[in-house]
Coordinates of C-alpha atoms and ligand atoms in Angstrom, one line a residue:
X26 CA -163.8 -138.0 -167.6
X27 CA -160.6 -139.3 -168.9
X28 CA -158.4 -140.5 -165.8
X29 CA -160.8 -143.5 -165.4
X30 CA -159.5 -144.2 -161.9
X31 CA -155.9 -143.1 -163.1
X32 CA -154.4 -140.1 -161.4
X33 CA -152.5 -138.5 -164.3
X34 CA -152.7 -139.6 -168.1
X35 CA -152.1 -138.7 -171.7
X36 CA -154.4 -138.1 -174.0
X37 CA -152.4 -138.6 -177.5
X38 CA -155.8 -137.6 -179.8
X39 CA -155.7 -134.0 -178.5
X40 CA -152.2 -134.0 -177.2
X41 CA -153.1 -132.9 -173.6
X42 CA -151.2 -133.6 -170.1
X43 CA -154.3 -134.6 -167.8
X44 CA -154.2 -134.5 -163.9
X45 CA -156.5 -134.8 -160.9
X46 CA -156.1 -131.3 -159.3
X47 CA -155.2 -132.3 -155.7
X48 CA -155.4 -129.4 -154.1
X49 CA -159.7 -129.1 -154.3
X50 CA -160.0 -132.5 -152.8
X51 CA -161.6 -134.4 -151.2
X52 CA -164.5 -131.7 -152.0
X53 CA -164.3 -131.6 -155.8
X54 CA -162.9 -134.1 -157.9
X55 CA -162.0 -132.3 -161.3
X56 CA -159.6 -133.2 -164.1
X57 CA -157.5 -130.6 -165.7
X58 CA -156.5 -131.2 -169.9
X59 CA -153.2 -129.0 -170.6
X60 CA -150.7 -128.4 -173.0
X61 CA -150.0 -125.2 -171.5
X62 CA -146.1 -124.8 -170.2
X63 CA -146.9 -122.3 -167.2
X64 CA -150.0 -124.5 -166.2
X65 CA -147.9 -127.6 -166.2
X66 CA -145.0 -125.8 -164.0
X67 CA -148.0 -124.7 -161.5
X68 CA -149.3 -127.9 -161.5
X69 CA -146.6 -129.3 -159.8
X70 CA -145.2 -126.6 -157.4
X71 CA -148.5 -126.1 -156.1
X72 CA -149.3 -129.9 -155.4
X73 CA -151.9 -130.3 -157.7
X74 CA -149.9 -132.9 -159.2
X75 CA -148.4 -134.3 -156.4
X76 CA -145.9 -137.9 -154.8
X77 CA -142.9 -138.4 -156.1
X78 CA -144.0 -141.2 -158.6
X79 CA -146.8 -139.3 -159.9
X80 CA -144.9 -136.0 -160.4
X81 CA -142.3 -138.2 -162.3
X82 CA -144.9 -139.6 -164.7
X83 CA -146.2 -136.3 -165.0
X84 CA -143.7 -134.4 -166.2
X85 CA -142.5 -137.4 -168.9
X86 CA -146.0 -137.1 -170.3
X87 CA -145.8 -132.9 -170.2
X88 CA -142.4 -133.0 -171.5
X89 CA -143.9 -135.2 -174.7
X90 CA -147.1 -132.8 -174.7
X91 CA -145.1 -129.7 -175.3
X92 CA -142.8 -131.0 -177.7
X93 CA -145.3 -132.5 -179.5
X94 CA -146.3 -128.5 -180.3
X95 CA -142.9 -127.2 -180.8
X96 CA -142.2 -125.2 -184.3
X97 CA -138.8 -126.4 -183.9
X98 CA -137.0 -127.5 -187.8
X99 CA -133.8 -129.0 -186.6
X100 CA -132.9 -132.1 -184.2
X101 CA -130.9 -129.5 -182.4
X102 CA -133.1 -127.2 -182.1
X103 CA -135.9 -129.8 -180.7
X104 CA -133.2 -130.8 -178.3
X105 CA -132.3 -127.4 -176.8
X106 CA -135.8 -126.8 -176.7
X107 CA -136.4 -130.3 -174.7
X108 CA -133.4 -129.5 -172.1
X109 CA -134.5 -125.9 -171.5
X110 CA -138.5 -127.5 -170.4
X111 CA -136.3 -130.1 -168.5
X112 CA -134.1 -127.5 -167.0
X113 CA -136.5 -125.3 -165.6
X114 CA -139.2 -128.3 -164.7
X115 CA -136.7 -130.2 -162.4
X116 CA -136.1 -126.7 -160.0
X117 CA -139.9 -126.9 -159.2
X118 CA -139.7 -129.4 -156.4
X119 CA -136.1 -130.4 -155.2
X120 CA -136.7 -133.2 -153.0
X121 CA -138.2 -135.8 -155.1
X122 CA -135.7 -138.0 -157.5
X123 CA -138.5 -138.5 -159.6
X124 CA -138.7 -135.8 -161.0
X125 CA -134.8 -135.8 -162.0
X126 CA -135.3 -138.9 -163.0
X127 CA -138.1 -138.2 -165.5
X128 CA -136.4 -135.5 -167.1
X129 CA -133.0 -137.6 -167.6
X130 CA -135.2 -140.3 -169.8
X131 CA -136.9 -137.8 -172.1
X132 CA -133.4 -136.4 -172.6
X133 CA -131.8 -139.8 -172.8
X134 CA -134.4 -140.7 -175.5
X135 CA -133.6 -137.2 -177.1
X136 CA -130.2 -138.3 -177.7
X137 CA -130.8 -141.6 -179.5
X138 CA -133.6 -139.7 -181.9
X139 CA -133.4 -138.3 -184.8
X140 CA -135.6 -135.2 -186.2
X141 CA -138.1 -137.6 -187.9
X142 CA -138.7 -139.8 -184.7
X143 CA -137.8 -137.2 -182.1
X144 CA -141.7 -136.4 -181.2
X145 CA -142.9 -140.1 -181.6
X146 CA -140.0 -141.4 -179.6
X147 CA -140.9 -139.1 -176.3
X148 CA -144.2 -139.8 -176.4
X149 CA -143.9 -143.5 -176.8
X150 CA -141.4 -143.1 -173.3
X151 CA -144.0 -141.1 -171.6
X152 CA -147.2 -144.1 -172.2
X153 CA -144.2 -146.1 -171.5
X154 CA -143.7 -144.9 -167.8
X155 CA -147.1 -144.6 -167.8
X156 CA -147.8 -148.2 -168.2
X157 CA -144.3 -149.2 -165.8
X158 CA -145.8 -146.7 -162.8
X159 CA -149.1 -149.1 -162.9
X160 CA -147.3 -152.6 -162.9
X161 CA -144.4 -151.8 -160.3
X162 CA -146.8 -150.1 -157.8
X163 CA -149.0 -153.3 -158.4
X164 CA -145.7 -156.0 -157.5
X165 CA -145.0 -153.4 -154.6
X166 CA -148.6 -154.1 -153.3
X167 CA -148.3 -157.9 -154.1
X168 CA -145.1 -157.8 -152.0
X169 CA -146.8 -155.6 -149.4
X170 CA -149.6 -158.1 -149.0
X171 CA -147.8 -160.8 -148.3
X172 CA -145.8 -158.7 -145.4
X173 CA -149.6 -157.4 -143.5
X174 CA -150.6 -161.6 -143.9
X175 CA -151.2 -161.2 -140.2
X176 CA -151.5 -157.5 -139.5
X177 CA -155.1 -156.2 -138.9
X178 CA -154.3 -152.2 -138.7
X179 CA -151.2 -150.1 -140.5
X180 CA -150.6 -146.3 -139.9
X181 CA -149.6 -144.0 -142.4
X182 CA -148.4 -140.6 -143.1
X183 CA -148.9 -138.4 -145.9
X184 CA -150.5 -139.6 -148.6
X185 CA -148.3 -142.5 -151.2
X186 CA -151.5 -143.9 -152.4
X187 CA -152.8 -143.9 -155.9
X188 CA -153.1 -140.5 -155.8
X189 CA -149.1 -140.4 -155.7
X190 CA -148.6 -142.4 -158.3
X191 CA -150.1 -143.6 -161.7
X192 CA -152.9 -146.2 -159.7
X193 CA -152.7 -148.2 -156.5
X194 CA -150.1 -146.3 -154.8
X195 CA -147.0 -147.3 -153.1
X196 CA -147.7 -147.7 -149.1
X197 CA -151.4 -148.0 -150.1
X198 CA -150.9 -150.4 -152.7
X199 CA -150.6 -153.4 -150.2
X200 CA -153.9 -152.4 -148.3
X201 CA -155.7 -152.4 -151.7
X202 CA -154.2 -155.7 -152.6
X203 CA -154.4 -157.1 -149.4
X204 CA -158.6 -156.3 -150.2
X205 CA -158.6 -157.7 -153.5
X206 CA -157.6 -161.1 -151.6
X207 CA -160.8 -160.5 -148.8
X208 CA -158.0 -159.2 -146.5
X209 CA -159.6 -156.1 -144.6
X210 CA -156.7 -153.9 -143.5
X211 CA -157.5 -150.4 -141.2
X212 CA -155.4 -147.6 -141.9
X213 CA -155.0 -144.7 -139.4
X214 CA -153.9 -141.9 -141.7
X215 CA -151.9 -139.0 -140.2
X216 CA -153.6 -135.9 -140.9
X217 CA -149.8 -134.3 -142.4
X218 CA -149.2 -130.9 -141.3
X219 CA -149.2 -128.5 -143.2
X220 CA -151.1 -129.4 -146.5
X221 CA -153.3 -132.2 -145.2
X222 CA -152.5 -135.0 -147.5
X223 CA -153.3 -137.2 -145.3
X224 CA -156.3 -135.8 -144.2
X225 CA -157.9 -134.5 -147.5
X226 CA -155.8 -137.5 -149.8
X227 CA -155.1 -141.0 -148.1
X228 CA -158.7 -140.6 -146.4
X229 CA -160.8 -139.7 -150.1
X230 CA -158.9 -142.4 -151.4
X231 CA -159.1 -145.2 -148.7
X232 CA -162.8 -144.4 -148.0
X233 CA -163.5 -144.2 -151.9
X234 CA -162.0 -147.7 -151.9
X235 CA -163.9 -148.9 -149.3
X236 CA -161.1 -149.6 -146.6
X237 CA -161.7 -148.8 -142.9
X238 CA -159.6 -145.3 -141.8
X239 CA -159.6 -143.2 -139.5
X240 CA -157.9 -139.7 -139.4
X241 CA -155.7 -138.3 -136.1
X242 CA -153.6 -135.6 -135.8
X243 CA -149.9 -135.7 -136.0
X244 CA -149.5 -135.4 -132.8
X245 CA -151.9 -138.4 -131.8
X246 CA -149.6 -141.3 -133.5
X247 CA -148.0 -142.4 -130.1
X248 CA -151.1 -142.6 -128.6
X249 CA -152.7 -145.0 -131.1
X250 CA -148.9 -146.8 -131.2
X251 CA -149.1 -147.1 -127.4
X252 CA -152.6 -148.6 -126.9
X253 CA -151.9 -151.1 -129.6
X254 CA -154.0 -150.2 -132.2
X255 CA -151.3 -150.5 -135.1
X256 CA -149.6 -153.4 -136.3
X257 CA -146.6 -151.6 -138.9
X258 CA -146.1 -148.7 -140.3
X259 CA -146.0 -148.3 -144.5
X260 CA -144.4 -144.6 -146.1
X261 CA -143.4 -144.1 -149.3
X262 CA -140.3 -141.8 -149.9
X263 CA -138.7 -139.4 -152.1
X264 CA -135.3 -140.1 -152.6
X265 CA -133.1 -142.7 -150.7
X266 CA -129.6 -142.5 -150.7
X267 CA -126.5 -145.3 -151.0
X268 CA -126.4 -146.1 -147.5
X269 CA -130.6 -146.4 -147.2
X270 CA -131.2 -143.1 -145.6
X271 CA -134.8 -141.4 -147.2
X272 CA -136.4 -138.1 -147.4
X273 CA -140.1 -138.4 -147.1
X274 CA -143.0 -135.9 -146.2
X275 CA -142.1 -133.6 -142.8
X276 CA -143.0 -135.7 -139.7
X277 CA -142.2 -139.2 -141.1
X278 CA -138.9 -139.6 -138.9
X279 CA -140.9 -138.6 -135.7
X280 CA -143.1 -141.2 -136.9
X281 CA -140.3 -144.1 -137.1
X282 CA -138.6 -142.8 -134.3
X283 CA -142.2 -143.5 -132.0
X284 CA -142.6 -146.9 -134.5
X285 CA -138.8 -147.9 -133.0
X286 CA -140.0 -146.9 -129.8
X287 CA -143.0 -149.3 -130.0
X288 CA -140.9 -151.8 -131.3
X289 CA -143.6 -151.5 -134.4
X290 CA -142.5 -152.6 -137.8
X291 CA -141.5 -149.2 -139.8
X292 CA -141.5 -150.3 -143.8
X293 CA -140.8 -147.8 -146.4
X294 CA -142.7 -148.4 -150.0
X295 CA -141.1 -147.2 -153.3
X296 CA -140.1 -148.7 -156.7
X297 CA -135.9 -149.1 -157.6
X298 CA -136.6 -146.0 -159.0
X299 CA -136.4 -144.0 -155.7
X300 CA -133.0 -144.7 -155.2
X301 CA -130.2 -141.5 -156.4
X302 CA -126.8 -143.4 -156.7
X303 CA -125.3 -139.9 -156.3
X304 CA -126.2 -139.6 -153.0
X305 CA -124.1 -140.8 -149.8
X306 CA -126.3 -140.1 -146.9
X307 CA -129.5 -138.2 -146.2
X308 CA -128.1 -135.5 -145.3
X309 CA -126.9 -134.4 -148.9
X310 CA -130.4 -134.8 -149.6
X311 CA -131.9 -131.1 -150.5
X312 CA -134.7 -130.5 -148.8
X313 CA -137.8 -128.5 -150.2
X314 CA -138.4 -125.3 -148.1
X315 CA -142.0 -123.9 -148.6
X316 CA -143.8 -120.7 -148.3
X317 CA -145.0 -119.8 -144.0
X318 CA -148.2 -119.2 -145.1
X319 CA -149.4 -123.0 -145.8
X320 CA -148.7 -122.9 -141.6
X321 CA -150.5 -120.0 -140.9
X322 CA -152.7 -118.9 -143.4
X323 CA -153.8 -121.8 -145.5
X324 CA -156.2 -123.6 -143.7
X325 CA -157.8 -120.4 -141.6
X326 CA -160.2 -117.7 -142.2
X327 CA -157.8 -115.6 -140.7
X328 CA -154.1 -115.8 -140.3
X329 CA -153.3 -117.9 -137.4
X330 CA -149.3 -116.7 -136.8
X331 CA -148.9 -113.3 -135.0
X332 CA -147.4 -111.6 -137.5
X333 CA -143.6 -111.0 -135.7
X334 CA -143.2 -114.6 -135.5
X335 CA -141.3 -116.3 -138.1
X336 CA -142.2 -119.2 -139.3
X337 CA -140.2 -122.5 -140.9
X338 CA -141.8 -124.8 -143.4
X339 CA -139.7 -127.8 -144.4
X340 CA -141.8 -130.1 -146.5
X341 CA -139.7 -133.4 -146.0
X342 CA -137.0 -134.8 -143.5
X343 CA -134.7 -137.8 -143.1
X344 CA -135.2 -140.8 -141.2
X345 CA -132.4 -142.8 -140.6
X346 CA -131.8 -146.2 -142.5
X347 CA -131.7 -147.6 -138.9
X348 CA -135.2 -146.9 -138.0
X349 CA -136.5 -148.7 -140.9
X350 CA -137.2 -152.6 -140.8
X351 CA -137.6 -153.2 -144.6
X352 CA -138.1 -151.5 -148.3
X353 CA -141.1 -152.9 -150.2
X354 CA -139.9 -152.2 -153.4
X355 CA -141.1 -154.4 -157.0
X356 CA -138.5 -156.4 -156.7
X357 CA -139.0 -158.0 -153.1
X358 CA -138.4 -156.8 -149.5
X359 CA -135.1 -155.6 -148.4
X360 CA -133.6 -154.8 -145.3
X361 CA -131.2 -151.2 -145.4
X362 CA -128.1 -153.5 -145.7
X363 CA -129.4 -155.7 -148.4
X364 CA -131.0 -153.2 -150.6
X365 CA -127.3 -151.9 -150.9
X366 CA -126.3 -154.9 -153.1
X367 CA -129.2 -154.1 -156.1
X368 CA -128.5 -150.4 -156.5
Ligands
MRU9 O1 -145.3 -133.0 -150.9 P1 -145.9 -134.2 -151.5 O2 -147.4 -134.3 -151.3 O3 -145.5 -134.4 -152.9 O4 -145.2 -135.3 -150.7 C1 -145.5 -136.7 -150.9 C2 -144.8 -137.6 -150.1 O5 -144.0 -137.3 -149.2 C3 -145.0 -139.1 -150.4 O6 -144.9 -139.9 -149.2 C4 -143.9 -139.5 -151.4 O7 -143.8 -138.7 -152.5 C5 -144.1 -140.9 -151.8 S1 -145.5 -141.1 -152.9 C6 -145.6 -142.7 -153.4

């Protein structure tokens, strides 16, 4: 095994991209090596590499991996052949900035190499995001901590644990800090329609960690809001625009819509990174449309749909800056109006 607890890493001796394949948990845990441009693009328009922070981190260390094997002779060439990887990579999932935002650093380290340090240069950025994933999920989780002080039970939905990023996670991160300090924290995990990361990822990972969780359905969030079983509510996100406004997995604005209801705390977790200064609101955000058949076919022996009805698959919506009480991010916690000021 290579990972070693990681999620996705870079082995520089063999020059492989490594991931957890997501999509067999929880009932197989197997890591994939790769160097292999088609297998990297699957990996993350399938979900096996999936979160926004890990699919960022991914594709800097594939971006180094395949460069690292290109025949190219001239700094030019290297560099077209970097942008067209970068080009095509950043069309496989739309919503997440990270994914922009990884592709932008290899190419902004590009421009400052030469042809003698072009290859060392990319790979030293993608250990270096690598190792900048770990420590900003960590001072999320340090901040997070401090916030659950005297909450006994969190809801979550989706999955922005470790498996979403590098290690620890981003709404996770705080449970497993919280632990570290003898701070026992239950997590009700929403079971997130359609692909179950909630379900098959938040509950391996919690359980693996030892943390108390329990799985409901969706639809079951208000009832565990209205009988008081949940103190606040921790998401990561996507992408958040200028005025605070995020994209996260489908079903997370139901979820602080019911939170506001409950008059429940509604905190969204994510490093500086998140943020896309060129957008206004949420609803310039793009949203990822998937294929009908995760709904209908996925999960079932047979098709679940009657075939004449169509089906719609959005895999992330908006919630409102005004639903959410604070961000968590590495730098501290910010309300919508004052995370403004440190964009
Ligand atoms: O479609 P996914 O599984 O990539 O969606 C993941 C989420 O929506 C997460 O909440 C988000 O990426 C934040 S991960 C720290």
């Amino acid at each position: 095994m290579f990972l070693d607890g990681a999620t996705v890493g870079f082995d520089t001796v063999n020059n492989k991209a490594v991931f957890i394949d997501q999509t067999l948990l929880p009932n197989e845990y197997k890591e994939v090596l790769t160097d292999d441009y088609n297998e990297i693009y699957d990996a993350i328009k399938l979900l096996k590499v999936r979160g926004a922070p890990a699919i960022g981190v991914f594709t800097g260390i594939s971006l180094a991996v395949l460069m690292n094997k290109s025949k190219a002779d001239t700094y030019e060439n290297l560099f077209a052949e970097l942008k067209d990887y970068c080009e095509k990579l950043v069309l496989c999932r739309p919503t997440a900035v990270n994914l922009k935002w990884a592709t932008d650093e290899m190419l902004k380290v590009a421009e400052i190499s030469c042809e003698e340090n072009f290859k060392e240069n990319l790979n030293n950025k993608a250990l270096e995001m690598i190792e900048d994933d770990i420590a900003i999920c960590r001072k999320i989780g340090e901040y997070g901590a401090k916030i659950l002080e005297n909450c006994s039970s969190i809801l979550t939905h989706c999955n922005a644990g470790r498996l979403a990023t590098v290690k620890y996670g981003t709404a996770l991160a705080p449970v497993y800090v919280a632990k570290e300090k003898g701070c026992d924290i239950k997590v009700f995990a929403d079971e997130t329609r359609p692909l179950l990361q909630g379900a098959r990822l938040t509950a391996f990972e919690l359980c693996d960690a030892g943390v108390d969780t329990t799985v409901i359905c969706d639809n079951m969030a208000s009832f565990v809001m209205k009988n008081g079983l949940v103190d606040a509510v921790l998401v990561g996100c996507d992408r958040v625009a200028l005025n605070g406004d995020i994209a996260n997995k489908i079903g997370t604005n139901g979820v602080a819509i019911l939170a506001k209801h409950y008059n429940i705390p509604f905190y969204v977790c994510m490093p500086f990174s998140t943020f896309d200064k060129n957008i206004k609101t949420g609803d310039d955000i793009v949203i990822e449309m998937r294929e009908g058949s995760e709904i209908g076919e996925m999960w079932y022996e047979k098709t679940m749909i009657p075939q004449n009805a169509k089906i719609l698959n959005p895999a992330f919506d908006i919630t409102d800056h005004s639903l959410i009480t604070a961000f968590i991010t590495e730098k501290g916690v910010f309300t919508p109006d004052e995370i403004k000021k440190y964009i």
